[in-house]
């Protein structure tokens, strides 16, 4: 890393100018041939107190989430992004599992596209999976002059509702604990792409 990240409210790490414009464009080119799908949310249900799963379902609720997504197992400059997340884990004491990472391209290109308040770390999922999301991150892939609205906001105090609106600059990389609620406000105009990463680790540590 070329310079230390800016740390907001002791929990949001902003790596400014972390990737160049060319590196960001290479990530977008990587996703070009991958089909997009409508963004959805996942619901889990339980059978008993041992956590035996009865069902889980993907469903669309446009009042809660609206946009398109693409998934990939790796991306250009992925190692550099993981290095930054591992730095945050070391700095905060969050324990990760090596290379257990998800990559998702978020596409907001229609007015009103958004993702309402939510955490990425869901305790109930730990009943089914050995690893849960421990760190969440967003890489800005679009210049802020190309869209209005569509801001990433992270709630740092649940009781007061205090939240921080994160940098929109292309190439900036934002990392925070997955249990913090966050949202993407409604797109007012233009188009925004962002790369979202989740670095997993053991639920109990």
Short mmCIF file of N, CA and C in Angstrom, two decimals, residues 2-6 8 12-25 27 80-81 84-85 136-144 147 152 165-176 192-197:
data_model
loop_
_atom_site.label_atom_id
_atom_site.label_comp_id
_atom_site.label_asym_id
_atom_site.label_seq_id
_atom_site.Cartn_x
_atom_site.Cartn_y
_atom_site.Cartn_z
N UNK A 2 0.49 2.23 -0.80
CA UNK A 2 1.31 3.42 -0.94
C UNK A 2 1.19 4.37 0.24
N UNK A 3 0.03 4.44 0.86
CA UNK A 3 -0.17 5.33 2.00
C UNK A 3 -1.19 4.72 2.95
N UNK A 4 -1.11 5.06 4.23
CA UNK A 4 -2.07 4.50 5.20
C UNK A 4 -3.49 4.95 4.86
N UNK A 5 -4.47 4.12 5.19
CA UNK A 5 -5.86 4.50 4.92
C UNK A 5 -6.35 5.56 5.91
N UNK A 6 -7.36 6.29 5.50
CA UNK A 6 -8.06 7.18 6.42
C UNK A 6 -9.06 6.32 7.19
N UNK A 8 -12.37 6.31 9.66
CA UNK A 8 -13.49 7.12 10.12
C UNK A 8 -14.24 6.38 11.21
N UNK A 12 -14.35 2.48 9.71
CA UNK A 12 -14.43 2.54 8.24
C UNK A 12 -13.07 2.96 7.71
N UNK A 13 -12.49 2.12 6.89
CA UNK A 13 -11.16 2.37 6.33
C UNK A 13 -11.30 2.80 4.87
N UNK A 14 -10.76 3.97 4.53
CA UNK A 14 -10.82 4.50 3.18
C UNK A 14 -9.41 4.50 2.60
N UNK A 15 -9.18 3.65 1.60
CA UNK A 15 -7.90 3.62 0.89
C UNK A 15 -8.06 4.49 -0.35
N UNK A 16 -7.53 5.70 -0.29
CA UNK A 16 -7.75 6.67 -1.36
C UNK A 16 -6.81 6.40 -2.55
N UNK A 17 -7.38 6.55 -3.75
CA UNK A 17 -6.62 6.32 -4.99
C UNK A 17 -5.93 4.96 -4.98
N UNK A 18 -6.63 3.96 -4.45
CA UNK A 18 -6.00 2.65 -4.25
C UNK A 18 -5.73 1.96 -5.58
N UNK A 19 -6.65 2.06 -6.52
CA UNK A 19 -6.42 1.54 -7.87
C UNK A 19 -6.44 2.69 -8.87
N UNK A 20 -5.67 2.54 -9.93
CA UNK A 20 -5.65 3.54 -10.98
C UNK A 20 -6.90 3.43 -11.84
N UNK A 21 -7.14 4.42 -12.66
CA UNK A 21 -8.28 4.37 -13.57
C UNK A 21 -8.17 3.16 -14.50
N UNK A 22 -6.95 2.87 -14.97
CA UNK A 22 -6.75 1.72 -15.84
C UNK A 22 -7.06 0.41 -15.12
N UNK A 23 -6.63 0.28 -13.88
CA UNK A 23 -6.92 -0.94 -13.11
C UNK A 23 -8.42 -1.10 -12.89
N UNK A 24 -9.11 0.00 -12.63
CA UNK A 24 -10.57 -0.06 -12.48
C UNK A 24 -11.23 -0.50 -13.77
N UNK A 25 -10.76 0.04 -14.89
CA UNK A 25 -11.35 -0.31 -16.18
C UNK A 25 -11.08 -1.77 -16.54
N UNK A 27 -11.02 -4.20 -14.42
CA UNK A 27 -12.02 -4.96 -13.66
C UNK A 27 -13.36 -4.96 -14.40
N UNK A 80 -4.30 -7.31 -4.70
CA UNK A 80 -4.05 -6.01 -4.07
C UNK A 80 -5.22 -5.62 -3.17
N UNK A 81 -6.43 -5.89 -3.63
CA UNK A 81 -7.61 -5.59 -2.81
C UNK A 81 -7.65 -6.44 -1.54
N UNK A 84 -5.34 -5.16 1.16
CA UNK A 84 -5.88 -4.05 1.94
C UNK A 84 -6.85 -4.55 3.00
N UNK A 85 -7.68 -5.53 2.64
CA UNK A 85 -8.63 -6.07 3.60
C UNK A 85 -7.92 -6.82 4.71
N UNK A 136 -16.53 -6.32 4.83
CA UNK A 136 -17.16 -5.92 3.58
C UNK A 136 -16.35 -4.78 2.97
N UNK A 137 -16.38 -4.70 1.64
CA UNK A 137 -15.61 -3.65 0.97
C UNK A 137 -16.30 -3.24 -0.32
N UNK A 138 -16.05 -2.01 -0.72
CA UNK A 138 -16.60 -1.50 -1.96
C UNK A 138 -15.52 -0.69 -2.68
N UNK A 139 -15.27 -1.05 -3.93
CA UNK A 139 -14.33 -0.31 -4.78
C UNK A 139 -15.15 0.53 -5.75
N UNK A 140 -14.94 1.83 -5.72
CA UNK A 140 -15.66 2.72 -6.61
C UNK A 140 -15.08 2.61 -8.02
N UNK A 141 -15.93 2.29 -8.99
CA UNK A 141 -15.47 2.06 -10.37
C UNK A 141 -15.97 3.11 -11.35
N UNK A 142 -16.70 4.09 -10.86
CA UNK A 142 -17.27 5.12 -11.73
C UNK A 142 -16.94 6.50 -11.17
N UNK A 143 -16.57 7.42 -12.05
CA UNK A 143 -16.30 8.79 -11.62
C UNK A 143 -17.57 9.41 -11.05
N UNK A 144 -17.47 10.14 -9.95
CA UNK A 144 -18.66 10.72 -9.33
C UNK A 144 -19.39 11.73 -10.21
N UNK A 147 -22.74 10.35 -12.25
CA UNK A 147 -24.03 9.99 -11.68
C UNK A 147 -24.36 10.89 -10.51
N UNK A 152 -22.83 5.35 -1.04
CA UNK A 152 -22.62 4.32 -0.03
C UNK A 152 -22.56 4.99 1.33
N UNK A 165 -21.25 9.03 4.97
CA UNK A 165 -21.33 8.88 3.51
C UNK A 165 -19.91 8.76 2.99
N UNK A 166 -19.64 7.66 2.30
CA UNK A 166 -18.28 7.33 1.90
C UNK A 166 -17.87 8.02 0.60
N UNK A 167 -16.60 8.02 0.36
CA UNK A 167 -16.03 8.62 -0.86
C UNK A 167 -16.63 8.00 -2.11
N UNK A 168 -16.85 8.83 -3.13
CA UNK A 168 -17.37 8.36 -4.41
C UNK A 168 -16.29 8.34 -5.49
N UNK A 169 -15.07 8.72 -5.15
CA UNK A 169 -14.02 8.85 -6.16
C UNK A 169 -13.62 7.50 -6.75
N UNK A 170 -13.52 7.46 -8.06
CA UNK A 170 -13.12 6.24 -8.75
C UNK A 170 -11.73 5.80 -8.27
N UNK A 171 -11.62 4.52 -7.92
CA UNK A 171 -10.35 3.99 -7.43
C UNK A 171 -10.23 3.97 -5.93
N UNK A 172 -11.14 4.65 -5.21
CA UNK A 172 -11.12 4.60 -3.75
C UNK A 172 -11.73 3.28 -3.27
N UNK A 173 -11.16 2.73 -2.21
CA UNK A 173 -11.55 1.41 -1.70
C UNK A 173 -11.97 1.56 -0.25
N UNK A 174 -13.20 1.16 0.06
CA UNK A 174 -13.78 1.34 1.38
C UNK A 174 -13.96 -0.03 2.04
N UNK A 175 -13.46 -0.19 3.26
CA UNK A 175 -13.53 -1.47 3.97
C UNK A 175 -14.11 -1.23 5.37
N UNK A 176 -15.02 -2.12 5.80
CA UNK A 176 -15.63 -1.98 7.12
C UNK A 176 -16.13 -3.34 7.60
N UNK A 192 -23.73 3.97 -12.19
CA UNK A 192 -22.66 3.69 -11.23
C UNK A 192 -22.37 2.20 -11.19
N UNK A 193 -21.07 1.86 -11.25
CA UNK A 193 -20.60 0.49 -11.03
C UNK A 193 -19.72 0.47 -9.78
N UNK A 194 -19.82 -0.60 -9.03
CA UNK A 194 -18.92 -0.77 -7.88
C UNK A 194 -18.61 -2.25 -7.73
N UNK A 195 -17.40 -2.53 -7.29
CA UNK A 195 -17.01 -3.91 -6.99
C UNK A 195 -17.18 -4.12 -5.49
N UNK A 196 -17.98 -5.09 -5.13
CA UNK A 196 -18.23 -5.39 -3.72
C UNK A 196 -17.50 -6.69 -3.37
N UNK A 197 -16.81 -6.69 -2.24
CA UNK A 197 -16.09 -7.87 -1.77
C UNK A 197 -16.54 -8.21 -0.36
#
